[in-house]
Coordinates of N, CA and C in Angstrom, one line a residue:
E1 N 168.7 32.2 -21.8 CA 168.3 32.6 -20.5 C 168.3 31.6 -19.3
R2 N 167.9 30.5 -20.2 CA 167.7 29.2 -19.2 C 168.8 28.6 -19.1
N3 N 169.8 28.6 -20.3 CA 171.1 28.3 -19.9 C 171.9 29.0 -18.7
E4 N 171.7 30.3 -18.8 CA 172.3 31.1 -17.8 C 171.8 30.6 -16.2
E5 N 170.5 30.1 -16.1 CA 170.2 29.9 -15.0 C 170.5 28.7 -14.5
K6 N 170.7 27.8 -15.6 CA 171.2 26.5 -15.4 C 172.3 26.5 -14.5
R7 N 173.3 27.4 -15.0 CA 174.6 27.6 -14.7 C 175.0 28.3 -13.5
L8 N 174.0 29.7 -13.0 CA 174.0 30.0 -11.9 C 173.4 28.6 -10.5
V9 N 172.7 27.9 -11.1 CA 172.1 26.8 -10.2 C 173.4 25.8 -9.7
A10 N 174.0 25.4 -10.6 CA 174.6 24.5 -11.0 C 176.0 25.3 -9.8
E11 N 176.6 26.2 -10.2 CA 177.6 27.1 -9.3 C 177.3 27.3 -8.0
A12 N 175.8 27.5 -7.6 CA 175.5 27.8 -6.2 C 175.6 25.9 -5.6
F13 N 175.2 25.0 -6.3 CA 175.2 23.7 -5.3 C 176.6 23.2 -5.2
E14 N 177.3 23.5 -6.4 CA 179.3 23.2 -6.5 C 179.4 23.7 -5.3
K15 N 179.5 25.1 -5.3 CA 179.9 25.9 -4.3 C 179.7 25.4 -2.8
E16 N 178.3 24.9 -2.6 CA 177.9 24.7 -1.2 C 178.7 23.5 -1.0
A17 N 178.7 22.6 -2.0 CA 179.5 21.0 -1.7 C 180.5 21.2 -1.3
A18 N 181.2 22.2 -1.9 CA 182.9 22.4 -1.8 C 183.1 23.4 -0.5
G19 N 182.2 23.7 0.3 CA 182.0 24.7 1.9 C 182.1 25.9 1.3
G20 N 182.0 26.1 0.1 CA 182.0 27.8 0.2 C 180.7 28.7 0.5
N21 N 180.7 29.6 0.0 CA 179.7 30.8 0.4 C 178.6 30.4 -0.5
A22 N 177.7 29.6 0.0 CA 176.4 29.4 -1.0 C 175.7 28.7 0.1
A23 N 174.3 28.9 -0.2 CA 173.2 27.9 0.5 C 172.4 27.7 -0.2
V24 N 172.0 26.2 0.2 CA 171.0 25.5 -0.7 C 169.8 24.8 -0.1
G25 N 168.7 25.1 0.0 CA 167.6 24.7 0.2 C 167.1 25.9 1.1
L26 N 165.4 25.7 1.6 CA 165.1 26.6 2.1 C 165.5 27.2 3.4
E27 N 165.7 26.5 4.6 CA 166.4 26.5 5.6 C 167.3 27.5 5.9
R28 N 168.3 27.0 4.7 CA 169.6 27.8 4.6 C 169.6 29.1 3.9
T29 N 168.6 29.0 3.3 CA 168.6 30.3 2.5 C 167.8 31.1 3.3
L30 N 166.8 30.8 4.0 CA 166.0 31.7 5.0 C 167.0 32.2 6.0
W31 N 168.0 31.5 6.8 CA 168.8 32.0 7.7 C 169.9 33.0 7.1
A32 N 170.1 32.7 5.9 CA 171.0 33.6 5.1 C 170.5 35.1 4.9
G33 N 169.2 34.5 4.3 CA 168.4 36.3 4.3 C 168.2 37.2 5.8
S34 N 168.0 36.0 6.6 CA 167.8 37.1 8.1 C 169.0 37.7 8.3
I35 N 169.8 37.0 7.7 CA 171.7 38.2 8.4 C 171.9 38.7 7.0
A36 N 171.2 39.2 6.1 CA 171.8 39.9 5.0 C 172.8 39.3 4.3
A37 N 173.1 38.1 4.5 CA 174.1 37.3 3.7 C 174.2 36.9 2.3
I38 N 173.0 37.6 1.4 CA 172.5 36.8 0.2 C 173.2 37.9 -0.6
R39 N 174.1 37.4 -1.4 CA 174.5 38.1 -2.5 C 173.6 38.0 -4.0
R40 N 173.2 36.7 -4.3 CA 172.4 36.4 -5.2 C 171.3 35.2 -4.7
L41 N 170.1 35.5 -4.8 CA 169.1 34.6 -4.4 C 168.7 33.8 -5.7
L42 N 168.5 32.7 -5.3 CA 167.9 32.2 -7.0 C 166.5 31.1 -6.1
V43 N 165.3 31.5 -6.7 CA 164.4 31.2 -6.6 C 163.4 30.3 -7.4
Q44 N 163.0 29.2 -7.2 CA 162.2 28.2 -8.2 C 161.1 29.3 -8.5
E45 N 161.3 29.2 -9.9 CA 159.5 29.7 -10.1 C 158.6 29.6 -9.8
G46 N 157.4 30.3 -9.1 CA 156.3 30.0 -8.5 C 156.3 29.2 -7.3
A47 N 157.3 28.8 -6.8 CA 157.5 28.3 -5.6 C 157.0 29.2 -4.3
T48 N 156.3 28.6 -3.3 CA 155.8 29.3 -2.2 C 156.1 28.5 -1.0
A49 N 156.2 29.1 0.1 CA 156.1 28.2 1.3 C 155.7 28.7 2.3
A50 N 154.7 28.1 3.4 CA 154.7 29.1 4.5 C 155.7 29.4 5.4
G51 N 155.6 30.2 6.4 CA 156.4 30.3 7.3 C 156.3 31.4 8.3
V52 N 157.5 32.0 9.0 CA 157.6 32.9 9.8 C 158.4 34.0 9.9
V53 N 158.3 35.2 10.4 CA 158.8 36.1 10.3 C 158.8 37.2 11.5
C54 N 160.0 37.6 11.7 CA 160.2 38.5 13.2 C 160.3 39.4 12.6
E55 N 159.1 40.6 13.1 CA 159.4 42.0 12.8 C 160.5 42.8 13.2
E56 N 160.8 42.6 14.2 CA 161.9 43.2 15.3 C 163.3 43.0 14.4
S57 N 163.7 41.8 14.2 CA 165.0 41.5 13.9 C 164.9 40.9 12.4
G58 N 164.1 40.7 11.7 CA 163.8 40.0 10.4 C 164.3 39.0 10.3
W59 N 164.2 37.8 11.1 CA 164.6 36.4 11.0 C 163.3 36.0 10.4
L60 N 163.8 35.2 9.3 CA 162.6 34.3 8.5 C 163.1 32.8 9.0
A61 N 162.0 32.2 8.8 CA 162.1 30.5 9.2 C 160.8 30.1 8.4
E62 N 160.7 28.9 8.7 CA 159.6 28.0 8.2 C 158.7 28.0 9.3
S63 N 159.1 27.7 10.7 CA 158.2 27.6 11.7 C 159.2 28.4 12.8
G64 N 158.3 28.3 13.7 CA 159.0 29.0 15.1 C 157.8 30.1 15.5
D65 N 157.2 30.0 17.1 CA 156.5 30.8 18.0 C 157.3 32.0 18.1
R66 N 158.3 32.3 18.2 CA 159.1 33.1 18.9 C 160.5 33.0 18.2
C67 N 161.0 34.5 18.1 CA 162.5 34.9 17.0 C 163.6 34.0 17.7
I68 N 164.3 33.7 17.0 CA 165.6 32.8 17.5 C 166.7 34.0 17.6
I69 N 166.4 35.2 17.6 CA 167.3 36.0 17.5 C 166.8 37.1 18.4
C70 N 165.8 37.6 18.9 CA 165.3 38.2 19.8 C 164.3 38.2 20.4
G71 N 163.8 36.9 20.6 CA 162.9 36.2 21.7 C 161.4 37.0 21.1
Q72 N 161.0 37.9 20.4 CA 160.0 38.2 20.1 C 159.1 37.2 19.1
P73 N 157.9 37.4 19.5 CA 156.9 36.6 18.3 C 157.0 36.8 17.6
T74 N 156.8 35.6 16.6 CA 156.9 35.7 15.1 C 155.4 36.1 14.6
R75 N 155.3 36.4 13.3 CA 154.4 36.8 12.5 C 154.1 35.4 11.2
R76 N 153.2 34.8 11.4 CA 153.1 34.0 10.3 C 153.0 34.4 9.2
T77 N 153.1 33.5 7.8 CA 153.1 34.1 6.3 C 153.1 33.0 5.6
D78 N 152.0 33.3 4.6 CA 151.9 31.9 3.5 C 153.0 32.0 2.8
D79 N 153.8 33.2 2.8 CA 154.6 33.2 1.6 C 155.7 33.6 2.1
V80 N 156.7 33.0 2.7 CA 158.3 33.2 3.5 C 159.1 33.2 2.4
I81 N 158.7 32.9 1.5 CA 159.8 32.9 -0.1 C 159.7 34.2 -0.5
D82 N 158.5 34.9 -0.6 CA 158.3 36.3 -1.1 C 158.7 37.1 0.0
E83 N 158.6 37.0 1.6 CA 159.4 37.6 2.4 C 160.7 37.7 2.5
L84 N 161.5 36.3 1.8 CA 163.3 36.3 1.6 C 163.5 37.3 0.4
T85 N 162.6 37.0 -0.4 CA 162.7 37.9 -1.5 C 163.0 39.5 -1.4
Q86 N 162.0 39.7 -0.8 CA 161.8 41.2 -0.4 C 163.0 41.9 0.5
A87 N 163.6 40.6 1.6 CA 164.5 41.0 2.5 C 166.0 41.1 1.4
V88 N 166.2 40.2 0.6 CA 167.4 40.2 -0.3 C 167.4 41.3 -0.9
I89 N 166.5 42.0 -1.5 CA 166.4 43.0 -2.1 C 166.4 44.5 -1.2
D90 N 166.1 44.3 -0.3 CA 166.4 45.5 0.7 C 167.9 45.4 1.2
S91 N 168.3 44.0 1.2 CA 169.8 44.6 1.6 C 170.4 44.8 0.8
G92 N 170.4 44.8 -0.7 CA 171.4 45.0 -1.8 C 171.6 43.9 -2.7
G93 N 171.0 42.8 -2.4 CA 171.3 41.5 -3.2 C 170.3 41.7 -4.7
T94 N 170.4 40.4 -5.3 CA 169.6 40.4 -6.5 C 168.7 39.3 -6.5
V95 N 167.9 39.2 -7.0 CA 166.9 37.9 -7.0 C 166.9 37.3 -8.5
E96 N 166.9 36.2 -9.1 CA 166.8 35.0 -10.0 C 165.7 34.4 -9.7
H97 N 164.7 34.5 -10.6 CA 163.6 33.5 -10.5 C 163.9 32.4 -11.5
V98 N 164.1 31.5 -11.1 CA 164.8 30.0 -12.3 C 163.4 29.5 -12.7
V99 N 163.3 29.4 -14.0 CA 162.6 28.9 -14.6 C 162.7 27.5 -15.4
A100 N 164.1 27.3 -15.4 CA 164.8 26.2 -16.4 C 164.3 25.1 -15.4
D101 N 164.6 23.6 -15.7 CA 164.4 22.4 -15.3 C 165.9 22.2 -14.6
T102 N 166.1 22.4 -13.0 CA 167.5 22.2 -12.6 C 166.8 21.3 -11.3
P103 N 168.0 21.1 -10.5 CA 167.6 20.4 -9.2 C 167.2 21.6 -8.0
L104 N 166.8 22.8 -8.2 CA 166.6 23.9 -7.6 C 165.1 23.6 -7.2
R105 N 164.2 22.7 -8.3 CA 162.9 22.3 -8.0 C 162.8 21.8 -6.6
D106 N 163.6 20.8 -6.4 CA 163.5 20.1 -5.1 C 163.8 20.6 -3.9
H107 N 164.7 21.9 -3.8 CA 165.1 22.8 -2.8 C 164.5 24.3 -2.6
L108 N 163.8 24.6 -4.0 CA 162.9 26.1 -3.4 C 164.0 26.9 -4.0
A109 N 165.0 27.0 -3.1 CA 165.8 28.1 -3.2 C 167.4 27.8 -2.6
A110 N 168.5 28.5 -3.5 CA 169.6 28.7 -3.2 C 170.1 30.2 -3.4
A111 N 171.2 30.1 -2.6 CA 172.1 31.7 -2.7 C 173.5 31.6 -2.7
D112 N 174.1 32.6 -3.5 CA 175.4 32.8 -3.2 C 175.7 33.9 -2.1
L113 N 176.5 33.6 -1.3 CA 176.4 34.6 -0.2 C 177.6 35.4 -0.2
R114 N 177.7 36.6 0.4 CA 178.5 37.5 0.9 C 179.7 37.0 1.5
Y115 N 179.1 36.3 2.8 CA 180.3 35.5 3.8 C 179.5 34.4 4.2
P116 N 180.6 33.6 4.9 CA 180.0 32.0 5.3 C 179.0 32.5 6.5
L117 N 177.9 31.5 6.1 CA 176.8 31.5 7.5 C 177.5 31.1 8.6
P118 N 177.4 31.8 9.7 CA 177.3 31.6 11.0 C 176.5 30.7 11.7
P119 N 176.6 29.9 12.7 CA 175.6 28.7 13.2 C 174.4 29.7 13.5
K120 N 173.4 29.3 13.6 CA 171.9 29.4 14.2 C 172.1 29.7 15.5
P121 N 171.7 30.9 16.1 CA 171.7 30.9 17.7 C 170.9 29.3 17.8
G122 N 171.7 28.7 19.1 CA 171.1 27.3 19.7 C 171.7 26.3 18.9
D123 N 172.3 26.3 17.5 CA 172.6 25.2 16.6 C 174.3 25.0 17.2
Q124 N 174.7 23.7 17.3 CA 175.8 23.1 17.7 C 176.9 24.0 16.7
A125 N 178.0 24.4 16.9 CA 178.6 25.2 15.8 C 179.9 23.7 15.3

C-alpha cells in the first residue's frame, strides 16, 4: 500500500510539472476542490490547516474574509483540509490518505484533476 501511495504522489507531481491535469499544494488543491475538479485527492496523513469556507458557493481557501466567487462572507475553519476532503467526496471524487514518506509531506495535498484548472477570479490568466 505504501508503494501505491508513492506511485500516486509521483504521478501527480510529474503530471503537474508537465502542465497536465494535476494540482500540487494546498492553495491549488483548495481551488480545484472549490470547483469540483478533483478526481482523486491525495492528503498527507494527519495534515491539518486553518482556512475559510464559503457556505454559499463552496469556495475553499487558506484565507479571505469574502468569497472570490460570490462575494459572501466566509466562515473560518480550523481544518480546511477536512472541508476539502468532504467536498471531494460530495462531488464524486476519491480521497487517499498518504502515510508513506513522499514529497507530499511538504505540500500537504495534491490531486489528479478531471479537467484543467481555470484561473481563479481576479488572477491574471
